[in-house]
Each structure stands twice: as structure tokens, then as C-alpha cells.
PDB file of C-alpha atoms in Angstrom:
ATOM      1  CA  MET A1177      -6.766 -30.227   2.308  1.00  0.00           C
ATOM      2  CA  THR A1178      -3.679 -28.651   0.776  1.00  0.00           C
ATOM      3  CA  GLU A1179      -1.577 -25.993   2.427  1.00  0.00           C
ATOM      4  CA  THR A1180      -2.966 -23.238   0.176  1.00  0.00           C
ATOM      5  CA  MET A1181      -6.575 -24.400   0.343  1.00  0.00           C
ATOM      6  CA  ALA A1182      -7.060 -23.986   4.095  1.00  0.00           C
ATOM      7  CA  ARG A1183     -10.246 -22.251   5.213  1.00  0.00           C
ATOM      8  CA  ARG A1184     -11.076 -20.672   8.537  1.00  0.00           C
ATOM      9  CA  SER A1185     -14.388 -20.386  10.358  1.00  0.00           C
ATOM     10  CA  LYS A1186     -16.407 -17.182   9.905  1.00  0.00           C
ATOM     11  CA  PRO A1187     -15.733 -15.899  13.452  1.00  0.00           C
ATOM     12  CA  GLU A1188     -12.008 -16.538  13.033  1.00  0.00           C
ATOM     13  CA  SER A1189     -12.062 -14.847   9.617  1.00  0.00           C
ATOM     14  CA  LEU A1190     -13.755 -11.786  11.137  1.00  0.00           C
ATOM     15  CA  VAL A1191     -11.062 -11.578  13.808  1.00  0.00           C
ATOM     16  CA  VAL A1192      -8.363 -11.826  11.136  1.00  0.00           C
ATOM     17  CA  LEU A1193     -10.111  -9.106   9.105  1.00  0.00           C
ATOM     18  CA  LEU A1194     -10.339  -6.815  12.136  1.00  0.00           C
ATOM     19  CA  ILE A1195      -6.640  -7.318  12.890  1.00  0.00           C
ATOM     20  CA  ALA A1196      -5.764  -6.678   9.241  1.00  0.00           C
ATOM     21  CA  LEU A1197      -7.850  -3.492   9.231  1.00  0.00           C
ATOM     22  CA  VAL A1198      -6.198  -2.262  12.442  1.00  0.00           C
ATOM     23  CA  VAL A1199      -2.707  -2.940  11.062  1.00  0.00           C
ATOM     24  CA  CYS A1200      -3.384  -1.361   7.666  1.00  0.00           C
ATOM     25  CA  LEU A1201      -5.193   1.651   9.092  1.00  0.00           C
ATOM     26  CA  ALA A1202      -2.408   2.116  11.665  1.00  0.00           C
ATOM     27  CA  ALA A1203       0.061   2.306   8.771  1.00  0.00           C
ATOM     28  CA  ALA A1204      -2.278   4.813   7.122  1.00  0.00           C
ATOM     29  CA  ALA A1205      -2.404   6.881  10.307  1.00  0.00           C
ATOM     30  CA  ILE A1206       1.386   6.904  10.652  1.00  0.00           C
ATOM     31  CA  GLY A1207       1.797   7.894   7.005  1.00  0.00           C
ATOM     32  CA  SER A1208      -0.807  10.607   7.422  1.00  0.00           C
ATOM     33  CA  ALA A1209       0.880  11.944  10.563  1.00  0.00           C
ATOM     34  CA  LEU A1210       4.130  12.221   8.592  1.00  0.00           C
ATOM     35  CA  THR A1211       2.417  13.823   5.597  1.00  0.00           C
ATOM     36  CA  VAL A1212      -0.340  16.197   6.693  1.00  0.00           C
ATOM     37  CA  PRO A1213       1.829  18.698   8.641  1.00  0.00           C
ATOM     38  CA  GLU A1214       4.040  19.151   5.564  1.00  0.00           C
ATOM     39  CA  ILE A1215       1.265  19.890   3.062  1.00  0.00           C
ATOM     40  CA  PRO A1216       0.438  23.546   3.848  1.00  0.00           C
ATOM     41  CA  ILE A1217       3.973  24.908   3.716  1.00  0.00           C
ATOM     42  CA  TRP A1218       6.621  22.536   2.326  1.00  0.00           C
ATOM     43  CA  TYR A1219       4.518  20.609  -0.198  1.00  0.00           C
ATOM     44  CA  ALA A1220       2.520  23.710  -1.184  1.00  0.00           C
ATOM     45  CA  GLY A1221       5.798  25.448  -1.994  1.00  0.00           C
ATOM     46  CA  LEU A1222       6.979  22.778  -4.429  1.00  0.00           C
ATOM     47  CA  THR A1223       6.645  23.135  -8.174  1.00  0.00           C
ATOM     48  CA  LYS A1224       4.310  20.362  -9.304  1.00  0.00           C
ATOM     49  CA  PRO A1225       3.486  18.975 -12.749  1.00  0.00           C
ATOM     50  CA  SER A1226       0.221  19.809 -14.489  1.00  0.00           C
ATOM     51  CA  PHE A1227      -1.121  16.308 -13.796  1.00  0.00           C
ATOM     52  CA  ASN A1228      -0.804  16.693 -10.014  1.00  0.00           C
ATOM     53  CA  PRO A1229      -4.239  15.867  -8.544  1.00  0.00           C
ATOM     54  CA  PRO A1230      -5.898  18.157  -6.010  1.00  0.00           C
ATOM     55  CA  ASN A1231      -4.874  17.443  -2.414  1.00  0.00           C
ATOM     56  CA  TRP A1232      -8.375  16.354  -1.375  1.00  0.00           C
ATOM     57  CA  ILE A1233      -8.250  13.251  -3.619  1.00  0.00           C
ATOM     58  CA  PHE A1234      -5.385  11.581  -1.747  1.00  0.00           C
ATOM     59  CA  GLY A1235      -7.266  10.850   1.493  1.00  0.00           C
ATOM     60  CA  PRO A1236     -10.217   8.976  -0.027  1.00  0.00           C
ATOM     61  CA  VAL A1237      -8.025   7.068  -2.495  1.00  0.00           C
ATOM     62  CA  TRP A1238      -5.558   5.959   0.172  1.00  0.00           C
ATOM     63  CA  THR A1239      -8.348   5.003   2.576  1.00  0.00           C
ATOM     64  CA  LEU A1240      -9.907   2.737  -0.046  1.00  0.00           C
ATOM     65  CA  ILE A1241      -6.518   1.246  -0.900  1.00  0.00           C
ATOM     66  CA  TYR A1242      -5.726   0.456   2.746  1.00  0.00           C
ATOM     67  CA  VAL A1243      -9.118  -1.238   3.198  1.00  0.00           C
ATOM     68  CA  LEU A1244      -8.560  -3.303   0.039  1.00  0.00           C
ATOM     69  CA  MET A1245      -5.108  -4.254   1.330  1.00  0.00           C
ATOM     70  CA  ALA A1246      -6.637  -5.422   4.619  1.00  0.00           C
ATOM     71  CA  VAL A1247      -9.232  -7.560   2.840  1.00  0.00           C
ATOM     72  CA  ALA A1248      -6.522  -9.025   0.590  1.00  0.00           C
ATOM     73  CA  ILE A1249      -4.205 -10.045   3.441  1.00  0.00           C
ATOM     74  CA  CYS A1250      -7.176 -11.403   5.395  1.00  0.00           C
ATOM     75  CA  ARG A1251      -8.182 -13.632   2.479  1.00  0.00           C
ATOM     76  CA  VAL A1252      -4.595 -14.830   2.017  1.00  0.00           C
ATOM     77  CA  TRP A1253      -4.152 -15.483   5.728  1.00  0.00           C
ATOM     78  CA  THR A1254      -7.372 -17.481   6.019  1.00  0.00           C
ATOM     79  CA  ARG A1255      -6.746 -19.477   2.825  1.00  0.00           C
ATOM     80  CA  SER A1256      -3.198 -20.628   3.467  1.00  0.00           C
ATOM     81  CA  ARG A1257      -0.918 -22.134   6.070  1.00  0.00           C
ATOM     82  CA  GLY A1258       2.743 -22.752   6.776  1.00  0.00           C
ATOM     83  CA  THR A1259       5.546 -21.339   4.676  1.00  0.00           C
ATOM     84  CA  VAL A1260       3.202 -20.169   1.900  1.00  0.00           C
ATOM     85  CA  ARG A1261       1.333 -17.973   4.373  1.00  0.00           C
ATOM     86  CA  SER A1262       4.535 -16.852   6.100  1.00  0.00           C
ATOM     87  CA  ARG A1263       6.090 -15.701   2.824  1.00  0.00           C
ATOM     88  CA  ALA A1264       2.945 -13.879   1.751  1.00  0.00           C
ATOM     89  CA  ALA A1265       2.624 -12.153   5.135  1.00  0.00           C
ATOM     90  CA  ALA A1266       6.322 -11.213   5.125  1.00  0.00           C
ATOM     91  CA  ILE A1267       6.222  -9.538   1.710  1.00  0.00           C
ATOM     92  CA  PHE A1268       2.972  -7.829   2.664  1.00  0.00           C
ATOM     93  CA  ALA A1269       4.708  -6.469   5.781  1.00  0.00           C
ATOM     94  CA  VAL A1270       7.676  -5.280   3.692  1.00  0.00           C
ATOM     95  CA  GLN A1271       5.460  -3.331   1.309  1.00  0.00           C
ATOM     96  CA  LEU A1272       3.512  -1.855   4.230  1.00  0.00           C
ATOM     97  CA  VAL A1273       6.740  -0.653   5.879  1.00  0.00           C
ATOM     98  CA  LEU A1274       7.960   0.781   2.566  1.00  0.00           C
ATOM     99  CA  ASN A1275       4.616   2.535   2.173  1.00  0.00           C
ATOM    100  CA  VAL A1276       5.126   4.361   5.482  1.00  0.00           C
ATOM    101  CA  ALA A1277       8.824   4.889   4.701  1.00  0.00           C
ATOM    102  CA  TRP A1278       7.860   6.772   1.553  1.00  0.00           C
ATOM    103  CA  SER A1279       5.868   9.302   3.613  1.00  0.00           C
ATOM    104  CA  ALA A1280       8.845   9.615   5.956  1.00  0.00           C
ATOM    105  CA  ALA A1281      11.312  10.180   3.119  1.00  0.00           C
ATOM    106  CA  PHE A1282       9.240  12.380   0.822  1.00  0.00           C
ATOM    107  CA  PHE A1283       7.206  14.468   3.255  1.00  0.00           C
ATOM    108  CA  ALA A1284       8.868  14.341   6.680  1.00  0.00           C
ATOM    109  CA  GLY A1285      12.348  14.234   5.133  1.00  0.00           C
ATOM    110  CA  HIS A1286      11.508  16.878   2.513  1.00  0.00           C
ATOM    111  CA  SER A1287      13.248  14.658  -0.021  1.00  0.00           C
ATOM    112  CA  PRO A1288      11.601  13.965  -3.374  1.00  0.00           C
ATOM    113  CA  GLY A1289      14.808  12.141  -4.414  1.00  0.00           C
ATOM    114  CA  GLY A1290      14.754   9.941  -1.321  1.00  0.00           C
ATOM    115  CA  GLY A1291      11.044   9.395  -1.821  1.00  0.00           C
ATOM    116  CA  LEU A1292      11.691   8.268  -5.390  1.00  0.00           C
ATOM    117  CA  VAL A1293      14.163   5.623  -4.213  1.00  0.00           C
ATOM    118  CA  VAL A1294      11.680   4.346  -1.629  1.00  0.00           C
ATOM    119  CA  ILE A1295       8.679   4.381  -3.948  1.00  0.00           C
ATOM    120  CA  LEU A1296      10.528   2.351  -6.588  1.00  0.00           C
ATOM    121  CA  ALA A1297      11.326  -0.260  -3.918  1.00  0.00           C
ATOM    122  CA  LEU A1298       7.658  -0.080  -2.876  1.00  0.00           C
ATOM    123  CA  LEU A1299       6.543  -0.760  -6.449  1.00  0.00           C
ATOM    124  CA  ALA A1300       8.744  -3.864  -6.584  1.00  0.00           C
ATOM    125  CA  ALA A1301       7.375  -5.039  -3.231  1.00  0.00           C
ATOM    126  CA  ILE A1302       3.768  -4.530  -4.387  1.00  0.00           C
ATOM    127  CA  VAL A1303       4.414  -6.580  -7.521  1.00  0.00           C
ATOM    128  CA  ALA A1304       6.029  -9.330  -5.422  1.00  0.00           C
ATOM    129  CA  THR A1305       3.049  -9.257  -3.047  1.00  0.00           C
ATOM    130  CA  ILE A1306       0.600  -9.577  -5.932  1.00  0.00           C
ATOM    131  CA  VAL A1307       2.546 -12.507  -7.390  1.00  0.00           C
ATOM    132  CA  LEU A1308       2.599 -14.360  -4.054  1.00  0.00           C
ATOM    133  CA  PHE A1309      -1.033 -13.549  -3.300  1.00  0.00           C
ATOM    134  CA  ALA A1310      -2.123 -14.826  -6.737  1.00  0.00           C
ATOM    135  CA  ARG A1311      -0.681 -18.246  -5.915  1.00  0.00           C
ATOM    136  CA  ILE A1312      -2.982 -18.413  -2.891  1.00  0.00           C
ATOM    137  CA  ASP A1313      -6.085 -16.470  -3.918  1.00  0.00           C
ATOM    138  CA  ARG A1314      -6.540 -14.650  -7.219  1.00  0.00           C
ATOM    139  CA  LEU A1315      -9.108 -12.222  -5.827  1.00  0.00           C
ATOM    140  CA  SER A1316      -6.609 -11.096  -3.179  1.00  0.00           C
ATOM    141  CA  ALA A1317      -4.111 -10.325  -5.913  1.00  0.00           C
ATOM    142  CA  TRP A1318      -6.736  -8.361  -7.867  1.00  0.00           C
ATOM    143  CA  LEU A1319      -7.662  -6.403  -4.741  1.00  0.00           C
ATOM    144  CA  LEU A1320      -4.128  -4.981  -4.858  1.00  0.00           C
ATOM    145  CA  ALA A1321      -4.423  -3.833  -8.484  1.00  0.00           C
ATOM    146  CA  PRO A1322      -5.718  -0.338  -7.553  1.00  0.00           C
ATOM    147  CA  TYR A1323      -2.790  -0.031  -5.121  1.00  0.00           C
ATOM    148  CA  LEU A1324      -0.305  -0.917  -7.861  1.00  0.00           C
ATOM    149  CA  ALA A1325      -1.964   1.529 -10.259  1.00  0.00           C
ATOM    150  CA  TRP A1326      -2.007   4.356  -7.714  1.00  0.00           C
ATOM    151  CA  VAL A1327       1.593   3.835  -6.603  1.00  0.00           C
ATOM    152  CA  SER A1328       2.662   3.650 -10.256  1.00  0.00           C
ATOM    153  CA  PHE A1329       1.011   7.035 -10.808  1.00  0.00           C
ATOM    154  CA  ALA A1330       2.520   8.343  -7.551  1.00  0.00           C
ATOM    155  CA  SER A1331       5.962   7.210  -8.754  1.00  0.00           C
ATOM    156  CA  VAL A1332       5.624   9.271 -11.929  1.00  0.00           C
ATOM    157  CA  LEU A1333       4.350  12.211  -9.876  1.00  0.00           C
ATOM    158  CA  ASN A1334       7.225  11.830  -7.394  1.00  0.00           C
ATOM    159  CA  ALA A1335       9.767  11.711 -10.237  1.00  0.00           C
ATOM    160  CA  ALA A1336       8.262  14.816 -11.843  1.00  0.00           C
ATOM    161  CA  ILE A1337       8.369  16.719  -8.555  1.00  0.00           C
ATOM    162  CA  TRP A1338      11.990  15.665  -8.067  1.00  0.00           C
ATOM    163  CA  VAL A1339      12.925  16.886 -11.568  1.00  0.00           C
ATOM    164  CA  LEU A1340      10.985  20.144 -11.244  1.00  0.00           C
ATOM    165  CA  ASN A1341      12.461  20.960  -7.829  1.00  0.00           C
ATOM    166  CA  GLY A1342      15.968  19.533  -8.226  1.00  0.00           C
TER     167      GLY A1342
END
């Protein structure tokens, strides 16, 4: 069995999935805690572009994305070993931290410019994660495609808000 072809038992895979869900949903909760208090006053007071979606759409979209991220890292973790798995987990952790850092910069920091810097780094980290995941498990890489699409859209939205409020 090669390093990237490792498989885990079903009970072990379920434990890994539960841990992945807890980690990803904890990141979601932290990001939400940094974001939600700023929506009614600070964010509501910003000039936004015409393509800004309604606020209610963000929660369901992000929830789905975090669940897909958890499934993706679970599949990668259970299908690899050694340095391949370590690298994939490390870049996944980097993008997860940058994801939360964006909420801290943009919302908690009231900084669309700072958020733009962070979200561009996040985009690069997502692409790197997808590339590494694809080497281990193509489905895991595809599970991150909605995340890449949404953060790409969010980057354009962030840039527009920065320009309109700069």
C-alpha cells in the first residue's frame, strides 16, 4: 500500500470526520462571533455594490462550505500518511486560520483594506490546498470548489466595498 493510498476503518473514519467537523465548525463559530455583532451598525453603514447579496444568504452558504471542508480534510486524512498527509493538513490549517483572520480584519477590525489583504492570501491558500488535496483524493479537491468560488466572489465584494468606502 502506498503512502497516499492508505485507508482507515469505518469507525476510525467516523472519529476523524467528527474531529474535522468540530474543528471546522469551531472556526465557523469564531468567525461568526467576530462578524455578527458588526452587521447591524458598522456593516449596515457601509456603501455596498449592487451585487452584494442579502445578509441572510451568508449563514447557509458558509455552513455548507465548512461541512464540505470537514469532509474533504477527513477524506485526505484517512487516505494518506506521513509527509503527504502532514503537508495537506498544514495547508488546510493555514487556510482555516486565514479564513478566521479575514473576519477579524474585515468585521472586527472595521478594515475592508485589511480584509482584502487577508482574503487574497486566503485565496492563494485555498488554491494550494486544492492542489495538494487533488494529489491524494480528487473528490476532496472538488469538495473545496464551492469554497474557492465563494471566496473568489467574496474577494470581489470585499474589493468593491473597500473602493466604495475608501
